[in-house]
PDB file of C-alpha atoms in Angstrom:
ATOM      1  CA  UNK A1440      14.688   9.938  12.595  1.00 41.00           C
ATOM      2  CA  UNK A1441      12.460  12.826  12.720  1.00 48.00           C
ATOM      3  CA  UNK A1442      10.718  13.773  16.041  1.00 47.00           C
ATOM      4  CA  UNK A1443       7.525  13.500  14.032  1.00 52.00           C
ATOM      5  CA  UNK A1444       7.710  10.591  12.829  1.00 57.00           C
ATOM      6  CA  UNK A1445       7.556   9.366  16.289  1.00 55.00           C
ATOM      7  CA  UNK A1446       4.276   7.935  18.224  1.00 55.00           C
ATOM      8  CA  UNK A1447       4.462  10.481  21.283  1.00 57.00           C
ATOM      9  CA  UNK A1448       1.835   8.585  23.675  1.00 59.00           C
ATOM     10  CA  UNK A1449       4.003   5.482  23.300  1.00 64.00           C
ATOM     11  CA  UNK A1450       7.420   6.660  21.949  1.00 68.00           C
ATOM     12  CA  UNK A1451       7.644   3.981  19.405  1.00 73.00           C
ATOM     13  CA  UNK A1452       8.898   5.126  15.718  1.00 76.00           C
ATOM     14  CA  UNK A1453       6.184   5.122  13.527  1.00 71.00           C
ATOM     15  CA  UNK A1454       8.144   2.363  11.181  1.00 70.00           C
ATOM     16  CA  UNK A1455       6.844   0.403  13.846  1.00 73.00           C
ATOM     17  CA  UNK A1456       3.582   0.507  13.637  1.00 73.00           C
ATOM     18  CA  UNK A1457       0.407  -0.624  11.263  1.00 72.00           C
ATOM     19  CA  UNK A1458      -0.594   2.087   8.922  1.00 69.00           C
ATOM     20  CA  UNK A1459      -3.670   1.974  11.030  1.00 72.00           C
ATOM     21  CA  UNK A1460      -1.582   3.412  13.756  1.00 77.00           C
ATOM     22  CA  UNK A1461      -0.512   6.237  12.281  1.00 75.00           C
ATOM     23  CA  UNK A1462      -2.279   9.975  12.532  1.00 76.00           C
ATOM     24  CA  UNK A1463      -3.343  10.893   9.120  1.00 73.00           C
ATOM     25  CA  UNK A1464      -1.339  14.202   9.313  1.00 77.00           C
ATOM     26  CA  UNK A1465       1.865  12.117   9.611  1.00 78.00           C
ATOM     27  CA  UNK A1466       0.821   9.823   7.036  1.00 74.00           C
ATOM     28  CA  UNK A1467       0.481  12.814   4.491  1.00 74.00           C
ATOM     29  CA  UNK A1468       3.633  14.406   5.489  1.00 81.00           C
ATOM     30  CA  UNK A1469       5.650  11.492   5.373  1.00 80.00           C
ATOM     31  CA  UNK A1470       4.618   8.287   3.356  1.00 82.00           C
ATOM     32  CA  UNK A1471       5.792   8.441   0.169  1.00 86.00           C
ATOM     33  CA  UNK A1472       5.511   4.948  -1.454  1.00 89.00           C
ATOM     34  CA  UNK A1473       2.927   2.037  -0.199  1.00 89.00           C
ATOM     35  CA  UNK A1474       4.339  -1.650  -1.271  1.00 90.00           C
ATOM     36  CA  UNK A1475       2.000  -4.409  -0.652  1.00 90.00           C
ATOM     37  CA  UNK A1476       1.283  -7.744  -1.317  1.00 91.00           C
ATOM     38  CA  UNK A1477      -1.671  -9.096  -3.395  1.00 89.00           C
ATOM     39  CA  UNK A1478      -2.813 -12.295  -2.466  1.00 88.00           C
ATOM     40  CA  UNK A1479      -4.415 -12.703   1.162  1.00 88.00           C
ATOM     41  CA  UNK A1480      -3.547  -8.998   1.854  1.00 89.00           C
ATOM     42  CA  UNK A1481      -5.985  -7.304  -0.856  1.00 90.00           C
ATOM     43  CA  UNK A1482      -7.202 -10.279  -2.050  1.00 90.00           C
ATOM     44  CA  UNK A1483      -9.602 -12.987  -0.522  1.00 91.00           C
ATOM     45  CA  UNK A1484      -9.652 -16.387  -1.594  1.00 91.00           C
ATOM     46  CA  UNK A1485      -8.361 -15.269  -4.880  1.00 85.00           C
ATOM     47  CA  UNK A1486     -11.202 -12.630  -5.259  1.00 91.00           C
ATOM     48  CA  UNK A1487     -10.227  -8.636  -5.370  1.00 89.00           C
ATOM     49  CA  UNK A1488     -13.441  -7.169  -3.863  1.00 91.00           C
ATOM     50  CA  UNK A1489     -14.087  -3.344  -4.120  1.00 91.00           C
ATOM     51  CA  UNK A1490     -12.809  -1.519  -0.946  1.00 91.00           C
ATOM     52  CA  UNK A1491      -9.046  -2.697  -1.254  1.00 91.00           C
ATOM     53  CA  UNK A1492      -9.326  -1.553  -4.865  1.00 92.00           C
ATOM     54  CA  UNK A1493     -10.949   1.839  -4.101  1.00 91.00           C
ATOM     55  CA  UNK A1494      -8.535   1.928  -1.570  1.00 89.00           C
ATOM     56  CA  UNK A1495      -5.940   2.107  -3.773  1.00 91.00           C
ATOM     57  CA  UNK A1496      -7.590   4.385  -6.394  1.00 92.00           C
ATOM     58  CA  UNK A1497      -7.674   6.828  -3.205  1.00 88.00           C
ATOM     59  CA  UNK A1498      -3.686   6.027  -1.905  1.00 87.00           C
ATOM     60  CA  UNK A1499      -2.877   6.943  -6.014  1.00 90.00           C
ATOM     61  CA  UNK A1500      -4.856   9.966  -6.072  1.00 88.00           C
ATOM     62  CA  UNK A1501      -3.526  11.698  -2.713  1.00 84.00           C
ATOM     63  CA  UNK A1502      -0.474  11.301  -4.495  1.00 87.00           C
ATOM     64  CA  UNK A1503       1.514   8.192  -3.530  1.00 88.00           C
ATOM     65  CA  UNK A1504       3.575   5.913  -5.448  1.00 93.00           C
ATOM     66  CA  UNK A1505       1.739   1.903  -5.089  1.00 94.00           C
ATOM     67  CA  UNK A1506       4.197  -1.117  -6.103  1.00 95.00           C
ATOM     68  CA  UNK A1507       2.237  -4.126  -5.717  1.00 93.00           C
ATOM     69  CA  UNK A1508       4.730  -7.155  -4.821  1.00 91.00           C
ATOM     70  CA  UNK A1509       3.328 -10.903  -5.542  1.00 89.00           C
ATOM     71  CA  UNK A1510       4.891 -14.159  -6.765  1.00 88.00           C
ATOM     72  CA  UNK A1511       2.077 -13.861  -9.664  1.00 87.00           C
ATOM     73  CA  UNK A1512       3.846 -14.878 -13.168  1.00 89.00           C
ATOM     74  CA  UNK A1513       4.614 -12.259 -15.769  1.00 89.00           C
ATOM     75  CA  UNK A1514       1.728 -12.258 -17.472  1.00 90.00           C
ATOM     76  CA  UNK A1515      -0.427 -11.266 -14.240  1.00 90.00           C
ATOM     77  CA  UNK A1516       2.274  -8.647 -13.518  1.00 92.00           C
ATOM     78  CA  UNK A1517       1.631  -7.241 -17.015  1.00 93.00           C
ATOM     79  CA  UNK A1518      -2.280  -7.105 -16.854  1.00 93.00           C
ATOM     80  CA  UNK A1519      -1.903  -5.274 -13.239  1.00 93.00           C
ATOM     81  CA  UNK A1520       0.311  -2.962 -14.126  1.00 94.00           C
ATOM     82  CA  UNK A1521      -1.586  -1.594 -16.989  1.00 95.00           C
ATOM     83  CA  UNK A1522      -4.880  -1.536 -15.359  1.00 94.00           C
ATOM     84  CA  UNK A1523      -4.676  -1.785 -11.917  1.00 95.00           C
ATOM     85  CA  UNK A1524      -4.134   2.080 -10.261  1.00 95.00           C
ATOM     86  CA  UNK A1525      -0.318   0.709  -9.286  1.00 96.00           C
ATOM     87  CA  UNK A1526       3.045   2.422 -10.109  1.00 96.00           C
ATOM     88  CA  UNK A1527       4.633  -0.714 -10.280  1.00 95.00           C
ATOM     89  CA  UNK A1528       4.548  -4.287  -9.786  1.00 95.00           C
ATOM     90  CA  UNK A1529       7.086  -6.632  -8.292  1.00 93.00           C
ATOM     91  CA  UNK A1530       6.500 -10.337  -9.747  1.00 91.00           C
ATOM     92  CA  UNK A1531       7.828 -13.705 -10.516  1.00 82.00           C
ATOM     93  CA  UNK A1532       8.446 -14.991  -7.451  1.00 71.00           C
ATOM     94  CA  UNK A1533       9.505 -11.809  -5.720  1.00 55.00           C
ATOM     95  CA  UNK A1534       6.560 -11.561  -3.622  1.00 51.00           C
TER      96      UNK A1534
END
């Protein structure tokens, strides 16, 4: 592992840590591809409200590959996918 990619106050590997954890100027040199979840992680009671989506809009435009993961059938996959800002989406149970 890269000596940057290390948390120097605490000397924990940033792997480690939240994404809120991490400096911005490490986040731009070194994450390349944001999986997440759907439900209960950008969603709320089943209900997608603006900032996670914006957020995501903004993670696509600096330049990152998004691969949304949920258990969501193939049909839901398909809709996201097409219209959702997302590289990719992981369904069918593989959330």
């Amino acid at each position: 592992m890269q000596e940057e990619s290390i948390n120097k106050s605490k000397n924990i590997p940033y792997k480690y840590l939240s994404i809120s954890q991490i400096p911005i100027e490490a986040m731009k040199r070194d994450v390349k591809i944001v999986l997440t979840d759907l439900d209960d992680t950008l969603s709320t009671h089943g209900k997608l409200a603006w900032e996670p989506y914006r957020a995501l809009w903004a993670l696509r435009e600096a330049g990152l590959k998004i691969i949304l993961v949920t258990g969501r059938p193939a049909g839901w996959c398909d809709h996201i996918a097409r219209f959702w800002p997302v590289n990719a989406v992981v369904g069918e149970n593989g959330g």
